[in-house]
Short mmCIF file of C-alpha atoms in Angstrom, two decimals:
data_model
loop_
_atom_site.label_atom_id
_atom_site.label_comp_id
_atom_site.label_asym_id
_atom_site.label_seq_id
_atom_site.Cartn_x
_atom_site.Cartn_y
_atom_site.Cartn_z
CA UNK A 24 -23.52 3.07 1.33
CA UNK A 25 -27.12 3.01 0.07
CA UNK A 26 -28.32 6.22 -1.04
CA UNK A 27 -32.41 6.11 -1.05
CA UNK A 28 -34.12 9.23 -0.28
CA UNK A 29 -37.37 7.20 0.10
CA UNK A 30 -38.36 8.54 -3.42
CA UNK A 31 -40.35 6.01 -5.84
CA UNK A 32 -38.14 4.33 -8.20
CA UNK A 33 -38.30 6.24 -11.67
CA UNK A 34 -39.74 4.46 -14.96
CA UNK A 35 -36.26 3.87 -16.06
CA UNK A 36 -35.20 2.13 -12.63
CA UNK A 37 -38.08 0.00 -12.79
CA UNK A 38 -38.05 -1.29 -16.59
CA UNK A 39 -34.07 -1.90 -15.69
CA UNK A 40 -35.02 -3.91 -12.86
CA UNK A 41 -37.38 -5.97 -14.55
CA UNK A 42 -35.03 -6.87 -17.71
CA UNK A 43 -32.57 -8.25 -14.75
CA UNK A 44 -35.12 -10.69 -13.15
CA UNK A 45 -36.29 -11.15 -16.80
CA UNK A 46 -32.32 -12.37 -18.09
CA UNK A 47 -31.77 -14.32 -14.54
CA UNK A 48 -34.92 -15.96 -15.36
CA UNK A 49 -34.29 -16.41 -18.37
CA UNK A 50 -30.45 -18.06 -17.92
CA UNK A 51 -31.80 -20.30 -15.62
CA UNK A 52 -34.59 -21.73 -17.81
CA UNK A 53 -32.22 -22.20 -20.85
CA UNK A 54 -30.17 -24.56 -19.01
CA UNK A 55 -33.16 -26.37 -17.73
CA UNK A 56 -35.13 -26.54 -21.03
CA UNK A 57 -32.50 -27.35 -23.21
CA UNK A 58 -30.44 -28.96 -21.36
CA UNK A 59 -32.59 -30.69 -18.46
CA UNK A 60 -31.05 -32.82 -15.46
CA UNK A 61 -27.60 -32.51 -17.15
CA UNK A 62 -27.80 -28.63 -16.46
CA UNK A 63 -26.61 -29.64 -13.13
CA UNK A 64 -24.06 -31.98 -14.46
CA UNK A 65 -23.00 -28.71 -16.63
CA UNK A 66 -22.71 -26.62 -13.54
CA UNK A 67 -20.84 -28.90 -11.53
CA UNK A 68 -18.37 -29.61 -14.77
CA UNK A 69 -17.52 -25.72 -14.98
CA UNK A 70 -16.88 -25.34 -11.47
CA UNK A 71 -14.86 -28.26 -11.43
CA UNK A 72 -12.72 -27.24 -14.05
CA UNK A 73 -12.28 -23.45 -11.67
CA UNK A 74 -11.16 -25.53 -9.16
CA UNK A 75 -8.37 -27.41 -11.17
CA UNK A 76 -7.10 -24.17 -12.95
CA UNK A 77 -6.82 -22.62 -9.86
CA UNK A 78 -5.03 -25.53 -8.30
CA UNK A 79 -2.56 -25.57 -11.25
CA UNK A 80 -1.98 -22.24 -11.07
CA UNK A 81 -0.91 -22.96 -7.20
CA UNK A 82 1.20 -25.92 -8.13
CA UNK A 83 2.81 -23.86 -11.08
CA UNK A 84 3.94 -21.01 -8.32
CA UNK A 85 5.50 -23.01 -5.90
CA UNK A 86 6.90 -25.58 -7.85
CA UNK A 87 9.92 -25.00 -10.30
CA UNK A 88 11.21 -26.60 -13.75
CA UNK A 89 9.38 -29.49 -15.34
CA UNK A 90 7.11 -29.45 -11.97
CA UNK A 91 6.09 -25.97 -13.30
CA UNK A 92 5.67 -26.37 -16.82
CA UNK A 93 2.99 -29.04 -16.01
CA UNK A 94 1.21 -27.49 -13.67
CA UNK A 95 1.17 -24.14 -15.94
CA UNK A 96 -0.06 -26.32 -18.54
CA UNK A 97 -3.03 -28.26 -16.20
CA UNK A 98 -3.89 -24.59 -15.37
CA UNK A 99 -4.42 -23.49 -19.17
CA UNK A 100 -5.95 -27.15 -20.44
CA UNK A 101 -8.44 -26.98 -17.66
CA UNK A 102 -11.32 -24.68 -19.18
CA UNK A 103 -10.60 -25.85 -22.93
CA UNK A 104 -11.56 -29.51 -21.71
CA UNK A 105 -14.16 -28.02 -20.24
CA UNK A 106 -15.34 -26.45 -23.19
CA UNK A 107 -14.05 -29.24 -25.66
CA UNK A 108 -16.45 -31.44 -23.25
CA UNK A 109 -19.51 -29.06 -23.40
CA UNK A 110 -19.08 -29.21 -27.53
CA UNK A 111 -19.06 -32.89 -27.36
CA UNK A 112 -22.36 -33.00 -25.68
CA UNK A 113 -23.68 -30.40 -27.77
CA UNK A 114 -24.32 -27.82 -25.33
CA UNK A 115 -21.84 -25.56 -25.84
CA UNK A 116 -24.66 -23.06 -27.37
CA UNK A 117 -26.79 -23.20 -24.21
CA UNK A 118 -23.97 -23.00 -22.13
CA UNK A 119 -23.14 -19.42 -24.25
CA UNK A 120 -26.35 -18.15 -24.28
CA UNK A 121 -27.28 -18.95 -20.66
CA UNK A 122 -23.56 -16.78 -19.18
CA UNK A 123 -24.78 -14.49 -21.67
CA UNK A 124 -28.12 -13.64 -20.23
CA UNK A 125 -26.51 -14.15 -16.70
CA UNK A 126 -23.98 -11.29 -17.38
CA UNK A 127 -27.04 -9.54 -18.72
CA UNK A 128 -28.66 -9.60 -14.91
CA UNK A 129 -25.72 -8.74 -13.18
CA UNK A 130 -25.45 -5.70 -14.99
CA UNK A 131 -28.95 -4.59 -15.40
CA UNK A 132 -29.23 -5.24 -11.30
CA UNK A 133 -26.45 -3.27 -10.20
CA UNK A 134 -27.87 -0.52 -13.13
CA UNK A 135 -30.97 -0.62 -11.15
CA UNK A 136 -29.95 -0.27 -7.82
CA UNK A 137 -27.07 1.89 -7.95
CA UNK A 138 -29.29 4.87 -9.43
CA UNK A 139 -27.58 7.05 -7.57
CA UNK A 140 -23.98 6.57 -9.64
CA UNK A 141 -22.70 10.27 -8.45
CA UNK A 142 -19.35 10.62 -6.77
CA UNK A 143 -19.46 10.82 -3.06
CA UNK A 144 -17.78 14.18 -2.27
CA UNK A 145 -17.49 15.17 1.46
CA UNK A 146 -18.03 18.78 2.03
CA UNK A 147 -15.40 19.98 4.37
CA UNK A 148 -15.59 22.67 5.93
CA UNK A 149 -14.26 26.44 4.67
CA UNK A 150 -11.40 27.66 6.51
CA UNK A 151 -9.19 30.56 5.43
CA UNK A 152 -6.70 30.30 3.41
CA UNK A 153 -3.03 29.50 4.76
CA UNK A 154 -1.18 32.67 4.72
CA UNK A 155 2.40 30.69 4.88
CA UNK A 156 2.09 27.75 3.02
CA UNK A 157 5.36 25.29 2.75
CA UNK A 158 5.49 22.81 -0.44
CA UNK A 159 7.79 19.79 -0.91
CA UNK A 160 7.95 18.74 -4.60
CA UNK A 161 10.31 15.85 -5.82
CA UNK A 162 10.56 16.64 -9.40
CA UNK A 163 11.13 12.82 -10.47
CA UNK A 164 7.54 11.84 -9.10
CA UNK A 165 5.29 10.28 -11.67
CA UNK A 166 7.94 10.35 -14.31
CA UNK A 167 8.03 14.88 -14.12
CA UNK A 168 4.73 15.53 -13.00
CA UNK A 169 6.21 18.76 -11.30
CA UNK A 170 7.70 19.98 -13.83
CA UNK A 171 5.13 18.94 -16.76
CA UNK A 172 2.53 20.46 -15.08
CA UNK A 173 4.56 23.51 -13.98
CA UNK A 174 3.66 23.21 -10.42
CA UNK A 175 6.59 24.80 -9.08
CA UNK A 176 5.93 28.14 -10.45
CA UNK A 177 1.90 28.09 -10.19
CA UNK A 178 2.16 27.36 -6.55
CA UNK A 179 4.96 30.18 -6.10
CA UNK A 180 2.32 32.20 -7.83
CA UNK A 181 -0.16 31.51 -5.20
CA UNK A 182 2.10 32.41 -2.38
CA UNK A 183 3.25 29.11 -1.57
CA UNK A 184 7.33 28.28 -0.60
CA UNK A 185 8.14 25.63 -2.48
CA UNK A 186 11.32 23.36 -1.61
CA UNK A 187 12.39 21.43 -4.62
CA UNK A 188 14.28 17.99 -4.08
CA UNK A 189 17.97 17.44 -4.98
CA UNK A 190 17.33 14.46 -6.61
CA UNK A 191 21.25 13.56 -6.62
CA UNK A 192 21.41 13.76 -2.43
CA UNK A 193 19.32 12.63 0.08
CA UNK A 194 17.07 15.12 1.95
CA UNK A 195 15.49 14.41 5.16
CA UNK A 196 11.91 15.33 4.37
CA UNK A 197 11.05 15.26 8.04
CA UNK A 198 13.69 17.73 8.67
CA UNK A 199 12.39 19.90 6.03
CA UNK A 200 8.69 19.74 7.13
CA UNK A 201 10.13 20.98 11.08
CA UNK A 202 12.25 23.48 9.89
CA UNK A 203 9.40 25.15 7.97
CA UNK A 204 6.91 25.02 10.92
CA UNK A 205 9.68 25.99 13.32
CA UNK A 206 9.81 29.15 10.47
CA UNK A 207 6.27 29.76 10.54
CA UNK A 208 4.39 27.54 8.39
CA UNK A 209 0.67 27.20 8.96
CA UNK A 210 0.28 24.35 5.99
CA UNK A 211 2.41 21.67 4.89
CA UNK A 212 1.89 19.78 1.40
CA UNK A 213 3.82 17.72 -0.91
CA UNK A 214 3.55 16.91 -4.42
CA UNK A 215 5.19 13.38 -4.34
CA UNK A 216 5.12 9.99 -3.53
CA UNK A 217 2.49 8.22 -0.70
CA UNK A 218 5.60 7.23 1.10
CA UNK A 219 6.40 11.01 1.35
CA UNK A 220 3.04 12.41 2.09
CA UNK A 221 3.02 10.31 4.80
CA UNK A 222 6.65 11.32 6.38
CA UNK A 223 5.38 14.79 6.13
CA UNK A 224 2.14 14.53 7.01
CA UNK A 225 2.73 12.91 10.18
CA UNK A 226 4.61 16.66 10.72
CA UNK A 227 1.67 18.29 10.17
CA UNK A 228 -0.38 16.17 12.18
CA UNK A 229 1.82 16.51 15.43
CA UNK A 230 1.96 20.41 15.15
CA UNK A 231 -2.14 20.65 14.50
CA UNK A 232 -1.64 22.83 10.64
CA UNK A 233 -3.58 21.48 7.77
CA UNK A 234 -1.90 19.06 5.15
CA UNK A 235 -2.10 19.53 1.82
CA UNK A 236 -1.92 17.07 -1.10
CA UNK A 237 -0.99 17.25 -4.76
CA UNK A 238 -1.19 14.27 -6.99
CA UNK A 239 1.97 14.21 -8.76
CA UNK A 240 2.91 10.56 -7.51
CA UNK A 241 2.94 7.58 -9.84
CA UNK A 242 -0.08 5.99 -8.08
CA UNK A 243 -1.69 8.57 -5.57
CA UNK A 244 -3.85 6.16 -3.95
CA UNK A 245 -4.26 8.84 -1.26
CA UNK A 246 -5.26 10.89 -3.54
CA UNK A 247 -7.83 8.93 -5.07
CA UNK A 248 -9.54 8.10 -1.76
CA UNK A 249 -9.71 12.31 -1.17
CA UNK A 250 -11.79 12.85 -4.38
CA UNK A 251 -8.47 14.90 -6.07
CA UNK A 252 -8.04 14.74 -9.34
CA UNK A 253 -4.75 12.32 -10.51
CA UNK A 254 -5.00 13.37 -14.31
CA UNK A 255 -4.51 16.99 -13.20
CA UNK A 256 -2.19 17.92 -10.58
CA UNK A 257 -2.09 21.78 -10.62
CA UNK A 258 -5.98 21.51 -9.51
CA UNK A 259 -4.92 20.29 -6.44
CA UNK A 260 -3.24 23.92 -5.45
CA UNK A 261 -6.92 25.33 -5.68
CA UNK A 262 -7.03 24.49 -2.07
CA UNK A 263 -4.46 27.55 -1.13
CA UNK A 264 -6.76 29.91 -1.97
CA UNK A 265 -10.78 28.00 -2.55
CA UNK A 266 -10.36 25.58 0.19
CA UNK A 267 -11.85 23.12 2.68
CA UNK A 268 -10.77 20.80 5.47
CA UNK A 269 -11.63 17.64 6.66
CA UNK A 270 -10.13 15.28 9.61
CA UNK A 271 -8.99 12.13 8.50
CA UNK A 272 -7.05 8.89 9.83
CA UNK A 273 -3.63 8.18 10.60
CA UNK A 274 -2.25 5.03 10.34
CA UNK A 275 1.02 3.98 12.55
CA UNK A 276 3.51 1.19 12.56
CA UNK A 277 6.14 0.75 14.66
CA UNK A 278 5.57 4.62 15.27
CA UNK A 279 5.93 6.03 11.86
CA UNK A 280 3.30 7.17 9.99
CA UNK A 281 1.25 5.88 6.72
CA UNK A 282 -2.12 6.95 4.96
CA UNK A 283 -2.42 4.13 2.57
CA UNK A 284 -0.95 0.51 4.02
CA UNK A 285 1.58 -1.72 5.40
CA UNK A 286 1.93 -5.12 3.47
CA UNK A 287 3.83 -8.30 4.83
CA UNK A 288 5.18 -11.55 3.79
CA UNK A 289 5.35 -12.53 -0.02
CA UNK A 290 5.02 -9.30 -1.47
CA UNK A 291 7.11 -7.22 0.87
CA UNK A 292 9.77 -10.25 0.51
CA UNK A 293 10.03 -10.03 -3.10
CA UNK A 294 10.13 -6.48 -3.71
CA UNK A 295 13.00 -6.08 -1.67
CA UNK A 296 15.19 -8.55 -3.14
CA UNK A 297 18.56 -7.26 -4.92
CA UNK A 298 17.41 -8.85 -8.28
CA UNK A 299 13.83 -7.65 -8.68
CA UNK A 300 14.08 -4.16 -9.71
CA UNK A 301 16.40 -5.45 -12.91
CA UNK A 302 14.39 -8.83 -13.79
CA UNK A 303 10.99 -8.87 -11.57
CA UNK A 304 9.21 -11.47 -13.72
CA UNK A 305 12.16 -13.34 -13.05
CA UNK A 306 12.68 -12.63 -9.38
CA UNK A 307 9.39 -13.06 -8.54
CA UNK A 308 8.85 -16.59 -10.23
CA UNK A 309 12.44 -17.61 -8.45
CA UNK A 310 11.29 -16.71 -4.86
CA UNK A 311 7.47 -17.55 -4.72
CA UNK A 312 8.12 -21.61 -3.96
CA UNK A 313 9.87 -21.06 -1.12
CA UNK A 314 7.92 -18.36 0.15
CA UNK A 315 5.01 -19.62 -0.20
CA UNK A 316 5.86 -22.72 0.94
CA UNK A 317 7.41 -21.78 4.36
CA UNK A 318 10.47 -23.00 3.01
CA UNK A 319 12.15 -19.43 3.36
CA UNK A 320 11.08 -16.42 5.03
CA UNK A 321 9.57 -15.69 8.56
CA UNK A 322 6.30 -17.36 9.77
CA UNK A 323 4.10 -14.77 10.33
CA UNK A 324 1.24 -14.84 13.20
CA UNK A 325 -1.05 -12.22 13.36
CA UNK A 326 -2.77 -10.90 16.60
CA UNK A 327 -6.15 -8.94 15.76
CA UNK A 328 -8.84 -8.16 18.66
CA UNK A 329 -8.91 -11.49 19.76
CA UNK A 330 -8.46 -13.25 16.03
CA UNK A 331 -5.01 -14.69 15.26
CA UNK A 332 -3.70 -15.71 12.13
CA UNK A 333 -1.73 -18.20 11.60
CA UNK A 334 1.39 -18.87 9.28
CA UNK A 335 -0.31 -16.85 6.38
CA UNK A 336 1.36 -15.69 3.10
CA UNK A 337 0.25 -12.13 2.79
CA UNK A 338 -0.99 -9.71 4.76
CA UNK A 339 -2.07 -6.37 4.42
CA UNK A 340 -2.92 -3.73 7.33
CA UNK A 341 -4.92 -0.78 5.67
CA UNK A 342 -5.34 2.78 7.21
CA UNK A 343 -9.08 2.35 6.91
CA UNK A 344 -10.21 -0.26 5.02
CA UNK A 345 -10.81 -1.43 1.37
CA UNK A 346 -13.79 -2.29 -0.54
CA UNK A 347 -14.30 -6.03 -1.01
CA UNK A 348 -17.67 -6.63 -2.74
CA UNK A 349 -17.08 -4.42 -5.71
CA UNK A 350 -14.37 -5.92 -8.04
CA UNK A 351 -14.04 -2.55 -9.93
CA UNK A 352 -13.80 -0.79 -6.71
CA UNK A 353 -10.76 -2.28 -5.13
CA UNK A 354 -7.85 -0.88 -4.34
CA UNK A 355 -10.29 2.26 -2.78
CA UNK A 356 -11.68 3.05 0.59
CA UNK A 357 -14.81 4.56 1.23
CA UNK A 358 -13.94 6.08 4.35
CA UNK A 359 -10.55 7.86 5.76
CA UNK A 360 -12.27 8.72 8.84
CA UNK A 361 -13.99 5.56 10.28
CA UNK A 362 -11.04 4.90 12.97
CA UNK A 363 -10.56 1.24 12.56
CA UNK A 364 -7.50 -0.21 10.58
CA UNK A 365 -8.63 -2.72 7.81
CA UNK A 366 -6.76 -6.33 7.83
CA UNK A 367 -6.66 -8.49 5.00
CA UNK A 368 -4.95 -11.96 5.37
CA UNK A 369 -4.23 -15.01 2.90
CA UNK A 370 -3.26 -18.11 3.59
CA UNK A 371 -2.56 -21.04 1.18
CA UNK A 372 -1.10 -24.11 1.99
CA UNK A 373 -2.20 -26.71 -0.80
CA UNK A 374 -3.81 -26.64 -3.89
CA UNK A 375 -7.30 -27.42 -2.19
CA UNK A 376 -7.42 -24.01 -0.11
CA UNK A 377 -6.02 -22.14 -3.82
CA UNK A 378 -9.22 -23.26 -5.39
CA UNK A 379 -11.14 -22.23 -2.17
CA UNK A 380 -10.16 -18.34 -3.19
CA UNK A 381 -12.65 -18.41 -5.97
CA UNK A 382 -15.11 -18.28 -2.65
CA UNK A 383 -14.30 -14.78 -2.46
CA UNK A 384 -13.76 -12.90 1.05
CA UNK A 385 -15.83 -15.83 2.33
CA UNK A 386 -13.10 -18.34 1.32
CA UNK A 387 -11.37 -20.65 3.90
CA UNK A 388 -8.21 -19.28 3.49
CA UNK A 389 -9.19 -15.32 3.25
CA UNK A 390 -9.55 -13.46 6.52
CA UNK A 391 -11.05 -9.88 6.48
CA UNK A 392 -11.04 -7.62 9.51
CA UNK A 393 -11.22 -4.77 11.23
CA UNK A 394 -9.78 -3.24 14.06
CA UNK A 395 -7.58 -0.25 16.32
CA UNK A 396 -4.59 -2.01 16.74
CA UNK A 397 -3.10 -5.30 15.06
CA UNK A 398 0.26 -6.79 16.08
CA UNK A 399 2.16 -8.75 13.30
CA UNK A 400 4.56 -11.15 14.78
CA UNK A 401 7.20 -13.72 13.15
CA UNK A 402 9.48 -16.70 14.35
CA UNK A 403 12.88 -14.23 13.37
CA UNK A 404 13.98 -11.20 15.29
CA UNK A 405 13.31 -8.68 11.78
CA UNK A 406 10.52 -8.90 9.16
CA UNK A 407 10.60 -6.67 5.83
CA UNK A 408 7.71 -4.70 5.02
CA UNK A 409 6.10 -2.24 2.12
CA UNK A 410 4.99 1.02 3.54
CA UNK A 411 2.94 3.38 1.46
CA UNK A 412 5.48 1.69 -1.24
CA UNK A 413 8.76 2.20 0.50
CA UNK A 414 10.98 -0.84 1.55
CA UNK A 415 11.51 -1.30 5.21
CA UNK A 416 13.30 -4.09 7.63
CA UNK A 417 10.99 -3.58 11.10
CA UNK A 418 12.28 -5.34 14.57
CA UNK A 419 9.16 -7.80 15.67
CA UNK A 420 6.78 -7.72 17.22
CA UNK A 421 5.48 -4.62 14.82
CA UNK A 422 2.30 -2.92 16.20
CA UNK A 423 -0.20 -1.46 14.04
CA UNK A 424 -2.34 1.36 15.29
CA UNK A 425 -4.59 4.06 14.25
CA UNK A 426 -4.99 7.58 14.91
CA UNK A 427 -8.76 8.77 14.48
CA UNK A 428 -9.48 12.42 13.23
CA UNK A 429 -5.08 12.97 13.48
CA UNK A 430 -5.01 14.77 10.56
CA UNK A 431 -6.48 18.28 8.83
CA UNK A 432 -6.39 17.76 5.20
CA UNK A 433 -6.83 20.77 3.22
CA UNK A 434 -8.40 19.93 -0.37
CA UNK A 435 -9.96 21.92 -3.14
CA UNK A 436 -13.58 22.72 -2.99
CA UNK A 437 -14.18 21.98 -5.97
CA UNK A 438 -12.96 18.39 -6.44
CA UNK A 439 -14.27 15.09 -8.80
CA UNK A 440 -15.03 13.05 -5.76
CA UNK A 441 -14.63 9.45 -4.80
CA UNK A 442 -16.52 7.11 -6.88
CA UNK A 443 -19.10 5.17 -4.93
CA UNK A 444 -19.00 1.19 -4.47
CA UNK A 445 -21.75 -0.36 -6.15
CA UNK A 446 -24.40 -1.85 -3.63
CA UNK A 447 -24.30 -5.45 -3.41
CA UNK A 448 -27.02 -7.64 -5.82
CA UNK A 449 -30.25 -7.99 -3.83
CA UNK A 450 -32.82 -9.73 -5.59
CA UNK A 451 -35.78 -9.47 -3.24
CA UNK A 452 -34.98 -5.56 -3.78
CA UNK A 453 -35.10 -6.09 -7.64
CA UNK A 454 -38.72 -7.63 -7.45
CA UNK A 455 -39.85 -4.38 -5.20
CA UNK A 456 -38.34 -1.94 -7.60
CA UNK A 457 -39.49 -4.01 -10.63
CA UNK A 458 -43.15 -5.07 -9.73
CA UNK A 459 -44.45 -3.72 -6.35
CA UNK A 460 -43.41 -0.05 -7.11
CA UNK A 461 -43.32 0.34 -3.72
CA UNK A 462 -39.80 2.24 -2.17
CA UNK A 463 -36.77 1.62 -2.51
CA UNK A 464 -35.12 -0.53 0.79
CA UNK A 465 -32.92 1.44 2.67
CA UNK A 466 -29.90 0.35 3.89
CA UNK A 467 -30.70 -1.68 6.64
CA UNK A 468 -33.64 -3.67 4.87
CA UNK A 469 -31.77 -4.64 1.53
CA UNK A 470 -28.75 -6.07 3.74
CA UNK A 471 -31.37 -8.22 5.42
#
């Protein structure tokens, strides 16, 4: 999202802007000057040498035994030719200092135009505080965050209920999460997993109370996309008594309820497998040829606003989706309320389309969309799937859907915020900032 308030750019923006399109410059005209025509010869050699590494590293997944140790090995030997060949010619030096300077304007750029590096922090709005607030804590989440951080006690302390989890038997959370609104809960929360937030959420979403969420998972990527803070868990029950609420997204499949996603195919194959919680290195290596070769498994097709996808490896349906142009960013969504599902499929069928990844989401076999409902369909009567990290076997077709605004979250008002995803490179911007002086773009104009 850009952030320009139409202000001039500050001294320090503009001098950072100007040592980027100074380095750029500057990596460009090392290659040319030092190394002349064969700077394209250079070029074409290191992307060359991408492209086999990449296709070993395809060849060494879905082939096994000697097959594997020789593709393994093409996929290692590929840059160190590459490099052994630069020496040879002499150019290794240029070829240094020229990715040098180029990482150089990368970083200056996206220095210059993400000036505004604050966390994005929705407000909410203030609401009064629950008067009967029900908590589910699983006191084995993220290795004894309930206990370590003595939530238990500091949420009784605040007036909360607080059911603790018998670890050693099976408790229907759902069943919990009813009885207490039956009782007269006006909040639900849960210090857990995602795959339990969502169970109970979907609770608090049908009866219209707020939902409240403590980080004590192992990952809390919901969590992370509310602005809470994962390192500290007891902040999270500020929210009983300083509170705000906002109305985020839903996700659905099949009917049941998840905040983060649903993954299919390779992944959700694997992780299910008898074996791979004792040996997963192992596992995984064992079951990747034939899965990724068709050879074993369901062939998915996948049905999205008028897209389908065919036969693809992996696919992942997102409740709102992820970032994609900021490597550091993904994993995170910049939205929870934008009411489209995001859809991320791969497909890789020979070594030629695994070396067309390094495209990025523009590569031939990487499809990134967006939509209100998908439908993931197979050639077999089940498919297994990972939901907000918990196993499932789903009867096909399985329909993915979204419900916009479903659900009041209640967070703390005082909260560190989602980071924001650094704006893509725009050089035209750059030489504004950096010589004209003139205002920033906004949105609109840089993505032109």
């Amino acid at each position: 999202m850009d952030t320009d308030t139409g202000t001039r750019p500050g001294t320090a923006q503009r001098w950072t802007a100007v040592l980027a399109l100074a380095a750029g410059a500057a990596a460009a005209l090392v290659l040319l000057v030092c190394a002349g025509l064969r700077s394209i010869a250079l070029l074409g050699l290191g992307v060359a040498g991408l492209a086999v590494a990449a296709a070993g590293v395809w060849w060494a997944l879905t082939r096994r035994g000697l097959l594997r140790v020789l593709a393994s090995t093409l996929a290692a030997m590929a840059p160190i030719v590459v490099l052994l060949l630069y020496v040879w010619a002499g150019l290794l030096w240029v070829v240094l200092v020229s990715l040098g300077l180029w990482a150089l304007a990368i970083s200056a750029g996206g220095a210059a135009l993400g000036k505004d590096t604050q966390r994005a922090r929705a407000p909410g709005v203030r609401t009064a505080p629950p008067q009967r607030p029900f908590l589910i804590m699983n006191p084995r989440s993220g290795g004894g965050k309930v206990g370590r951080f003595r939530l238990q006690e500091r949420a009784e302390e605040l007036g909360a209920e607080v059911h603790l989890l018998d670890t050693a038997h099976h408790e229907d959370v759902v069943a919990l999460a009813r009885s207490a609104v039956h009782n007269g809960a006006d909040l639900l929360g849960v210090a857990g997993g995602d795959g339990t937030q969502a169970m109970v959420a979907a609770v608090a979403a049908e009866h219209g109370i707020p939902f409240m969420v403590i980080s004590a998972g192992t990952r809390n990527h919901f969590a992370l996309d509310l602005g809470l803070d994962r390192d500290d868990p007891a902040s999270c029950l500020d929210a009983l008594t300083d509170g705000v609420e906002l109305r985020v997204d839903l996700g659905s499949i099949n009917g049941r309820a998840f905040v983060n996603n649903a993954s299919f195919g390779t992944y959700a194959s694997v992780v299910q497998s008898p074996a791979y919680r004792n040996d997963k290195v192992h596992t995984t290596l064992e079951m990747l040829p034939d899965l990724l070769t068709h050879q074993r498994g369901p062939r998915l097709t996948v049905r999205v606003a008028g897209t389908a996808i065919d036969g693809p490896q992996a696919v992942l349906v997102s409740n709102n989706p992820y970032r994609m142009g900021d490597p550091a960013g993904l994993g995170r969504r910049d939205e929870l309320d934008s009411g489209v599902l995001g859809v991320l499929g791969i497909t890789v069928d020979n070594a030629a389309q695994a070396a067309g990844i390094l495209a990025g989401r523009h590569g031939p076999g990487l499809t990134v969309l967006t939509a209100r409902e998908v439908v993931v369909d197979a050639d077999e009567p089940e498919i297994q799937a990972g939901v907000d990290g918990e196993a499932l076997t789903l009867p096909t077709p399985v329909r993915c859907t979204i419900q916009p605004h479903a659900l009041r979250v209640r967070l703390p008002r005082h909260r560190p915020g989602v980071p924001r995803a650094k704006p893509p490179m725009d050089w035209r911007r750059l030489r504004r900032l950096a010589w004209a002086g003139d205002h920033p773009a906004t949105g609109g104009e840089a993505a032109r």
